[in-house]
Amino acid sequence: MTHFHYKENQLFCEETPVREIAEEFGTPLYIYSRQQLIENFRSIDGAFAGVDHTTCYALKANSNPELLKLLVKEGAGADAVSAGEIHHALKAGFHPSKITFAGVGKQDSEIEYALKHDIFSFNVESAEELAVINDIAGRAGTKARIALRINPDIDAATHPYISTGLKTNKFGIDIEVAIETFKYAASLPNLQVDGIHTHIGSQILKLDPFVQTARKVVDLVGKLRAIGIGIRHIDFGGGYGVTYKNAIKHPLLPLEHETGSEATPGNEAFISSVLPILRQADCKIVIEPGRAIVGNTGILITKVLYRKDNGVKKFVIVDAGMNDLMRPSLYQAHHQVAPLVLNEKGTEHVDIVGPVCETGDFFARERTMPFMERGDYAAIFTAGAYGFSLSSHYNARPKAAEVLVNGEKVRVIREREKLEDLK
Ligand code: LLP
């Protein structure tokens, strides 16, 4: 059950009609459900009950400060990929002892910043980076706690741009040289080797790649312990996929065609498939979900500006663009689009496109949609993850506003940018 639902023919977020929110705050507009965020977090974190663990939310999915604060209250940690994200996390109240820092290209100044704040762990991605962190920690008169990010060479069966656990990807340290790299790390005086990190990709819908990775990781922990390298934590990354097609159903909404492998097994299933394996290592477990926490927490509301029929194609032109939600343009990602108020005007075959000067600026192509015309509002679903965080000012378009719904209450959590805000 999600907290976006139709009551009769009108879309609600929790107890609030979305159309009223759109009319009050304007479009394009990101709307988040507080309850959905909390439930998603709890469904993941709760699956670890009784296990020493931290759920480090991946800020890159959505770093709105108000959403972060809610997650802090729930006991979350943070997974950051830049000094900027560490800064956001600290400002929102995440405890430094619950912050991890990943990324293949950490700058010296970012390493200094993370050391100064004594974060939980650097997730190190190359031998050269180990040497640099060791030097910087030495100069600062401190020791850096590190985990090595291992690339297990496992196919996560996801979009090639967001697959990270294959030999051909830039991420992590090849599992074949893992032991020798751990030995090197252990020989460096200003590092404290603490963990193993993996993150094999994003929007993964199969359990098997996770299970295979868990087995490889646990095997590696055993081998390292046998040579005296104590591993205290496993950071198993994120990547749990969410359902994009048929995110919402209604008799007046066309059912979206699914190939059969597009539904998520669900957060509990992802975790219960690997937890018994990971527990064999007797380590603290860290995970870094992003999308599974915020994906279905948010929708993007847009308004129809124009219709156009060139005899070959029908276009519905809306006021949100690829600068607001880039996923369809970047990954040909599917997001369900549905009118806020459903009517009996039937369906048609259309492209839903934005105002940006790129042919790739679309939200849906050749899609069967309920009839929509100028002034109608539509919701683009499952936009909470990698929506606003990937947005840009392209075409000098001010960024959208963000609001948070809590029952019948609606609160602006990021003001809409004005023309004067454009630099
Ligand atoms: N940990 C690390 C080290 C990561 O690189 C990522 C995501 C995560 C955790 C969180 O992954 P999640 O649980 O959200 O799948 N922009 C793309 C997704 C890029 C993911 C990058 N790394 C998209 O819109 O699909």
Coordinates of C-alpha atoms and ligand atoms in Angstrom, one line a residue:
M1 CA 0.0 0.0 0.0
T2 CA 1.5 3.3 -1.0
H3 CA 0.4 6.7 0.4
F4 CA -0.5 7.9 -3.1
H5 CA -3.9 6.6 -4.0
Y6 CA -7.1 7.6 -5.8
K7 CA -10.2 8.3 -3.8
E8 CA -12.9 7.9 -6.4
N9 CA -11.3 9.7 -9.4
Q10 CA -9.0 12.1 -7.6
L11 CA -5.4 11.5 -6.6
F12 CA -4.5 11.9 -2.9
C13 CA -1.2 12.0 -1.1
E14 CA -2.1 10.7 2.3
E15 CA -5.2 12.7 3.3
T16 CA -4.7 15.6 0.9
P17 CA -6.0 16.0 -2.7
V18 CA -2.9 16.5 -4.8
R19 CA -4.7 18.9 -7.1
E20 CA -5.2 21.3 -4.3
I21 CA -1.5 21.1 -3.5
A22 CA -0.6 21.8 -7.2
E23 CA -3.0 24.7 -7.3
E24 CA -1.6 26.3 -4.2
F25 CA 2.1 25.7 -4.8
G26 CA 2.3 25.7 -8.6
T27 CA 4.1 23.3 -11.0
P28 CA 6.5 21.7 -11.6
L29 CA 6.3 20.5 -8.0
Y30 CA 7.8 17.6 -6.1
I31 CA 5.4 16.1 -3.5
Y32 CA 6.7 13.7 -0.8
S33 CA 4.7 11.6 1.6
R34 CA 6.2 11.7 5.1
Q35 CA 4.4 8.4 6.0
Q36 CA 5.8 6.6 3.0
L37 CA 9.3 7.7 3.7
I38 CA 9.1 6.4 7.3
E39 CA 7.5 3.2 6.3
N40 CA 10.1 2.5 3.7
F41 CA 12.9 3.1 6.1
R42 CA 11.3 0.9 8.8
S43 CA 10.7 -1.9 6.3
I44 CA 14.4 -2.1 5.7
D45 CA 15.9 -1.2 9.0
G46 CA 13.4 -3.4 10.8
A47 CA 14.4 -6.4 8.8
F48 CA 17.7 -6.3 10.7
A49 CA 16.1 -6.5 14.1
G50 CA 18.5 -8.1 16.6
V51 CA 21.5 -7.7 14.3
D52 CA 24.3 -5.1 14.9
H53 CA 23.7 -2.9 11.9
T54 CA 23.4 0.6 10.5
T55 CA 21.1 1.6 7.6
C56 CA 23.1 4.4 5.9
Y57 CA 20.7 6.2 3.6
A58 CA 22.4 7.1 0.3
L59 CA 22.0 10.9 0.1
K60 CA 22.6 11.0 -3.6
A61 CA 19.1 9.7 -4.1
N62 CA 17.5 12.8 -2.5
S63 CA 19.2 15.1 -0.1
N64 CA 16.4 17.4 0.8
P65 CA 17.3 18.5 4.4
E66 CA 13.8 18.0 5.8
L67 CA 13.7 14.4 4.5
L68 CA 17.1 13.8 5.9
K69 CA 16.0 15.1 9.3
L70 CA 13.1 12.6 9.4
L71 CA 15.6 9.8 8.6
V72 CA 17.9 11.0 11.4
K73 CA 15.0 10.7 13.8
E74 CA 14.4 7.2 12.6
G75 CA 18.0 6.3 13.5
A76 CA 19.5 6.2 10.0
G77 CA 23.1 6.7 9.1
A78 CA 24.3 8.4 5.9
D79 CA 26.1 7.2 2.8
A80 CA 27.9 10.2 1.2
V81 CA 29.8 10.4 -2.0
S82 CA 31.3 13.9 -1.7
A83 CA 32.3 16.4 0.9
G84 CA 29.1 18.2 0.0
E85 CA 27.0 15.2 0.9
I86 CA 28.9 14.8 4.2
H87 CA 28.2 18.5 4.9
H88 CA 24.5 18.0 4.2
A89 CA 24.5 14.9 6.4
L90 CA 26.2 16.6 9.3
K91 CA 23.9 19.6 9.0
A92 CA 20.8 17.4 9.1
G93 CA 22.1 15.8 12.3
F94 CA 23.5 12.5 11.2
H95 CA 26.1 11.4 13.7
P96 CA 29.6 11.2 12.1
S97 CA 30.0 7.7 13.5
K98 CA 27.2 6.7 11.1
I99 CA 28.6 8.3 8.0
T100 CA 30.3 6.4 5.2
F101 CA 32.2 8.0 2.3
A102 CA 32.3 6.2 -1.0
G103 CA 33.5 7.3 -4.5
V104 CA 36.2 6.5 -7.0
G105 CA 37.6 10.1 -7.1
K106 CA 37.8 11.5 -3.6
Q107 CA 39.7 14.8 -3.7
D108 CA 42.4 15.5 -1.0
S109 CA 40.3 18.3 0.4
E110 CA 37.3 16.0 0.7
I111 CA 39.5 13.4 2.5
E112 CA 40.7 16.1 4.9
Y113 CA 37.1 17.2 5.6
A114 CA 36.0 13.6 6.3
L115 CA 38.9 13.0 8.6
K116 CA 38.3 16.2 10.5
H117 CA 34.8 15.0 11.2
D118 CA 35.9 11.5 12.2
I119 CA 33.4 9.7 10.0
F120 CA 32.7 6.0 10.4
S121 CA 34.5 4.7 7.3
F122 CA 36.1 5.7 4.0
N123 CA 35.0 3.2 1.4
V124 CA 38.2 3.0 -0.6
E125 CA 38.2 2.2 -4.3
S126 CA 41.9 1.8 -5.3
A127 CA 45.3 1.1 -4.0
E128 CA 46.4 4.7 -4.9
E129 CA 43.6 6.1 -2.8
L130 CA 44.8 4.0 0.2
A131 CA 48.2 5.7 -0.1
V132 CA 46.7 9.2 -0.4
I133 CA 44.4 8.7 2.6
N134 CA 47.3 7.3 4.6
D135 CA 49.4 10.3 3.8
I136 CA 46.7 12.8 4.6
A137 CA 45.8 11.0 7.9
G138 CA 49.5 11.0 8.8
R139 CA 49.8 14.7 8.3
A140 CA 46.7 15.3 10.3
G141 CA 48.1 13.1 13.1
T142 CA 45.2 10.7 13.0
K143 CA 44.2 7.3 11.7
A144 CA 41.6 6.8 9.0
R145 CA 39.1 3.9 9.4
I146 CA 38.7 2.3 6.1
A147 CA 36.8 -0.4 4.2
L148 CA 37.9 -1.6 0.8
R149 CA 35.3 -1.6 -1.8
I150 CA 35.5 -4.9 -3.6
N151 CA 34.3 -5.3 -7.2
P152 CA 33.0 -8.9 -7.1
D153 CA 32.5 -9.2 -10.9
I154 CA 28.8 -10.0 -10.6
D155 CA 26.2 -9.0 -13.2
A156 CA 23.4 -7.1 -11.4
A157 CA 21.3 -7.3 -14.5
T158 CA 20.4 -3.7 -14.5
H159 CA 20.8 -0.7 -16.8
P160 CA 24.5 -0.6 -17.9
Y161 CA 24.9 3.0 -16.7
I162 CA 24.0 2.0 -13.1
S163 CA 25.7 -1.4 -13.0
T164 CA 28.8 -1.1 -10.8
G165 CA 29.9 -4.6 -9.8
L166 CA 31.4 -5.8 -13.1
K167 CA 35.1 -6.0 -14.0
T168 CA 34.5 -3.5 -16.8
N169 CA 33.0 -0.9 -14.4
K170 CA 35.3 1.7 -12.8
F171 CA 34.2 0.9 -9.2
G172 CA 36.0 -1.0 -6.5
I173 CA 39.0 -3.2 -6.3
D174 CA 39.1 -6.4 -8.4
I175 CA 38.2 -9.3 -6.1
E176 CA 41.2 -11.2 -7.5
V177 CA 43.6 -8.7 -6.0
A178 CA 41.5 -8.1 -2.9
I179 CA 43.7 -10.0 -0.4
E180 CA 46.9 -8.4 -1.6
T181 CA 45.3 -5.0 -1.4
F182 CA 44.0 -5.6 2.1
K183 CA 47.6 -6.7 3.1
Y184 CA 48.9 -3.4 1.6
A185 CA 46.2 -1.4 3.5
A186 CA 47.1 -3.2 6.8
S187 CA 50.8 -2.3 6.3
L188 CA 50.0 1.5 6.1
P189 CA 50.5 3.0 9.6
N190 CA 47.8 5.7 9.4
L191 CA 45.0 3.4 8.4
Q192 CA 42.7 1.2 10.5
V193 CA 41.4 -1.6 8.3
D194 CA 37.8 -2.1 9.5
G195 CA 35.6 -3.4 6.7
I196 CA 34.7 -4.7 3.3
H197 CA 32.3 -2.7 1.1
T198 CA 30.4 -3.8 -2.0
H199 CA 27.8 -2.0 -4.1
I200 CA 27.0 -3.9 -7.3
G201 CA 24.5 -1.5 -8.9
S202 CA 21.2 0.2 -8.6
Q203 CA 17.6 -0.7 -9.4
I204 CA 18.4 -4.4 -9.1
L205 CA 15.3 -6.6 -9.2
K206 CA 16.8 -10.0 -8.7
L207 CA 17.9 -11.6 -5.5
D208 CA 20.5 -13.8 -7.0
P209 CA 23.2 -11.1 -7.7
F210 CA 23.0 -10.1 -4.0
V211 CA 23.2 -13.7 -2.8
Q212 CA 26.2 -14.4 -4.9
T213 CA 27.9 -11.2 -3.7
A214 CA 27.1 -12.0 -0.1
R215 CA 28.8 -15.4 -0.5
K216 CA 31.9 -13.9 -2.0
V217 CA 32.2 -11.3 0.7
V218 CA 31.8 -13.8 3.6
D219 CA 34.3 -16.1 2.0
L220 CA 36.7 -13.1 1.8
V221 CA 36.2 -12.2 5.4
G222 CA 37.2 -15.7 6.4
K223 CA 40.3 -15.6 4.3
L224 CA 41.4 -12.3 5.7
R225 CA 40.9 -13.3 9.2
A226 CA 43.0 -16.4 8.6
I227 CA 45.9 -14.1 7.7
G228 CA 45.3 -11.9 10.7
I229 CA 43.4 -9.1 9.1
G230 CA 40.4 -8.5 11.3
I231 CA 37.3 -7.4 9.5
R232 CA 34.7 -5.8 11.8
H233 CA 32.1 -4.6 9.4
I234 CA 30.6 -5.5 6.0
D235 CA 29.0 -2.6 4.1
F236 CA 26.8 -4.3 1.6
G237 CA 25.8 -1.2 -0.3
G238 CA 22.4 -0.4 -1.7
G239 CA 20.7 -1.1 -5.0
Y240 CA 17.3 -2.6 -4.1
G241 CA 15.0 -2.0 -7.0
V242 CA 11.6 -0.4 -6.8
T243 CA 8.5 -0.9 -9.0
Y244 CA 8.1 1.8 -11.7
K245 CA 5.3 0.3 -13.9
N246 CA 1.8 0.2 -12.6
A247 CA 2.9 2.2 -9.5
I248 CA -0.7 3.1 -9.2
K249 CA -3.8 1.4 -10.5
H250 CA -7.3 2.5 -11.3
P251 CA -10.0 1.2 -13.7
L252 CA -9.7 4.4 -15.7
L253 CA -5.9 4.1 -16.0
P254 CA -4.5 1.9 -18.8
L255 CA -2.6 -1.0 -17.3
E256 CA 1.1 -0.8 -18.2
H257 CA 2.6 -3.7 -20.0
E258 CA 5.2 -5.5 -17.9
T259 CA 7.7 -8.1 -19.2
G260 CA 7.4 -10.1 -16.0
S261 CA 10.6 -9.1 -14.3
E262 CA 9.9 -5.5 -13.5
A263 CA 8.3 -5.9 -10.1
T264 CA 10.5 -5.6 -7.0
P265 CA 10.7 -8.5 -4.7
G266 CA 10.4 -6.0 -1.8
N267 CA 12.7 -4.7 0.8
E268 CA 12.2 -7.5 3.3
A269 CA 13.0 -10.1 0.6
F270 CA 16.2 -8.4 -0.5
I271 CA 17.4 -8.4 3.1
S272 CA 16.2 -11.9 4.1
S273 CA 17.9 -13.4 1.1
V274 CA 21.3 -12.2 2.2
L275 CA 21.1 -11.8 6.0
P276 CA 21.6 -15.4 6.9
I277 CA 24.7 -15.5 4.7
L278 CA 26.2 -12.2 6.0
R279 CA 25.6 -13.2 9.6
Q280 CA 28.0 -16.1 9.2
A281 CA 30.8 -13.5 9.1
D282 CA 29.9 -12.3 12.6
C283 CA 30.4 -8.6 11.6
K284 CA 28.5 -5.4 12.0
I285 CA 26.4 -4.9 8.9
V286 CA 26.0 -1.6 7.1
I287 CA 23.7 -1.1 4.1
E288 CA 23.3 1.9 1.9
P289 CA 19.8 2.0 0.3
G290 CA 18.7 5.2 -1.5
R291 CA 16.0 4.5 -4.0
A292 CA 14.2 1.9 -1.8
I293 CA 13.7 4.5 0.8
V294 CA 12.7 7.6 -1.3
G295 CA 11.7 6.3 -4.7
N296 CA 8.0 5.8 -4.2
T297 CA 8.0 8.6 -1.5
G298 CA 7.8 11.3 -4.2
I299 CA 5.9 12.3 -7.3
L300 CA 6.5 15.1 -9.7
I301 CA 3.5 17.2 -10.6
T302 CA 3.3 18.9 -14.0
K303 CA 0.7 20.9 -15.8
V304 CA -0.3 20.4 -19.5
L305 CA 0.6 23.5 -21.5
Y306 CA -0.4 22.5 -25.1
R307 CA -1.4 19.7 -27.3
K308 CA 0.0 19.1 -30.8
D309 CA -0.9 16.6 -33.5
N310 CA 1.3 16.6 -36.6
G311 CA -0.6 13.8 -38.3
V312 CA 2.1 11.2 -37.4
K313 CA 2.2 11.8 -33.6
K314 CA 0.3 13.4 -30.9
F315 CA 2.3 15.4 -28.3
V316 CA 1.1 16.5 -24.9
I317 CA 3.5 19.3 -23.9
V318 CA 3.9 19.7 -20.1
D319 CA 5.6 22.3 -17.9
A320 CA 8.1 19.9 -16.3
G321 CA 11.2 19.1 -18.3
M322 CA 14.3 16.8 -18.4
N323 CA 16.0 19.4 -16.2
D324 CA 13.4 18.5 -13.4
L325 CA 13.5 14.8 -13.9
M326 CA 16.3 13.5 -16.0
R327 CA 15.8 9.7 -15.7
P328 CA 13.7 9.1 -18.8
S329 CA 16.2 11.1 -21.0
L330 CA 19.3 9.6 -19.4
Y331 CA 18.3 5.9 -19.0
Q332 CA 15.1 5.7 -21.1
A333 CA 13.7 5.0 -17.6
H334 CA 10.0 4.3 -17.4
H335 CA 7.9 6.5 -15.0
Q336 CA 4.2 6.1 -14.8
V337 CA 2.3 9.3 -15.7
A338 CA -1.3 9.7 -14.6
P339 CA -3.8 12.7 -14.4
L340 CA -4.5 14.0 -11.0
V341 CA -8.2 13.8 -11.8
L342 CA -9.5 10.9 -13.9
N343 CA -12.3 11.5 -16.4
E344 CA -14.3 9.4 -18.8
K345 CA -12.8 11.0 -21.9
G346 CA -11.1 7.8 -23.0
T347 CA -7.5 7.1 -23.9
E348 CA -5.1 8.0 -26.7
H349 CA -1.6 7.2 -27.9
V350 CA 0.8 10.1 -27.1
D351 CA 4.3 11.4 -26.3
I352 CA 4.5 13.4 -23.1
V353 CA 7.2 15.9 -23.6
G354 CA 8.7 18.9 -21.8
P355 CA 9.6 22.4 -22.9
V356 CA 13.4 21.9 -23.0
C357 CA 15.1 22.2 -26.4
E358 CA 16.1 18.6 -26.8
T359 CA 14.3 15.8 -28.6
G360 CA 15.4 13.6 -25.6
D361 CA 13.2 15.8 -23.3
F362 CA 10.3 13.3 -22.8
F363 CA 8.5 11.6 -20.0
A364 CA 6.7 9.0 -22.0
R365 CA 6.8 7.9 -25.6
E366 CA 4.1 6.2 -27.6
R367 CA 2.2 5.7 -24.5
T368 CA -1.5 5.0 -24.0
M369 CA -2.7 7.7 -21.7
P370 CA -6.0 9.1 -20.5
F371 CA -6.9 12.2 -22.6
M372 CA -5.4 15.4 -21.2
E373 CA -5.6 19.0 -22.3
R374 CA -4.3 22.4 -21.4
G375 CA -4.7 23.1 -17.7
D376 CA -4.9 19.5 -16.6
Y377 CA -2.4 18.3 -14.1
A378 CA -0.5 15.0 -14.2
A379 CA 1.6 13.1 -11.7
I380 CA 4.9 11.5 -12.7
F381 CA 5.3 8.6 -10.2
T382 CA 8.2 7.1 -8.4
A383 CA 10.1 10.4 -8.7
G384 CA 11.4 10.6 -5.1
A385 CA 14.8 9.1 -5.9
Y386 CA 17.3 10.6 -8.4
G387 CA 14.6 13.2 -9.3
F388 CA 15.3 16.5 -7.7
S389 CA 18.9 15.4 -6.9
L390 CA 19.7 15.0 -10.6
S391 CA 17.9 18.2 -11.6
S392 CA 19.6 21.1 -13.3
H393 CA 19.2 24.6 -14.5
Y394 CA 19.5 23.6 -18.1
N395 CA 17.8 26.1 -20.4
A396 CA 17.9 28.5 -17.5
R397 CA 14.9 27.0 -15.9
P398 CA 14.5 27.7 -12.1
K399 CA 14.3 24.5 -10.0
A400 CA 11.0 23.1 -8.9
A401 CA 9.6 23.5 -5.4
E402 CA 9.4 20.5 -3.0
V403 CA 6.6 20.0 -0.5
L404 CA 6.1 17.4 2.3
V405 CA 2.7 16.0 3.1
N406 CA 1.8 14.7 6.5
G407 CA -1.8 13.6 6.6
E408 CA -3.8 16.8 5.8
K409 CA -0.8 19.1 6.3
V410 CA 1.4 20.3 3.5
R411 CA 4.7 22.1 4.2
V412 CA 7.1 23.6 1.7
I413 CA 10.5 22.0 2.2
R414 CA 12.3 23.7 -0.7
E415 CA 11.1 27.0 -2.1
R416 CA 10.6 27.3 -5.9
E417 CA 13.5 29.1 -7.4
K418 CA 12.8 32.5 -8.9
L419 CA 14.4 34.1 -12.0
E420 CA 16.5 36.2 -9.6
D421 CA 18.0 33.0 -8.1
L422 CA 19.5 32.0 -11.4
K423 CA 23.2 32.9 -11.4
Ligands
LLP1 N1 25.9 3.1 -2.3 C1 26.7 3.5 -3.3 C2 28.2 3.3 -3.2 C3 26.2 3.9 -4.5 O1 27.0 4.3 -5.5 C4 24.8 4.1 -4.6 C5 24.1 4.6 -5.8 C6 24.0 3.7 -3.5 C7 24.6 3.2 -2.4 C8 22.5 3.8 -3.5 O2 21.9 3.0 -4.5 P1 20.3 2.7 -4.5 O3 19.9 2.0 -3.3 O4 19.7 4.0 -4.6 O5 20.1 1.9 -5.7 N2 20.9 8.0 -11.1 C9 20.6 6.6 -11.2 C10 21.1 5.8 -10.0 C11 22.6 5.9 -9.7 C12 23.0 5.2 -8.5 C13 24.3 5.6 -8.1 N3 24.8 4.9 -6.9 C14 19.1 6.4 -11.5 O6 18.4 7.4 -11.5 O7 18.6 5.3 -11.6

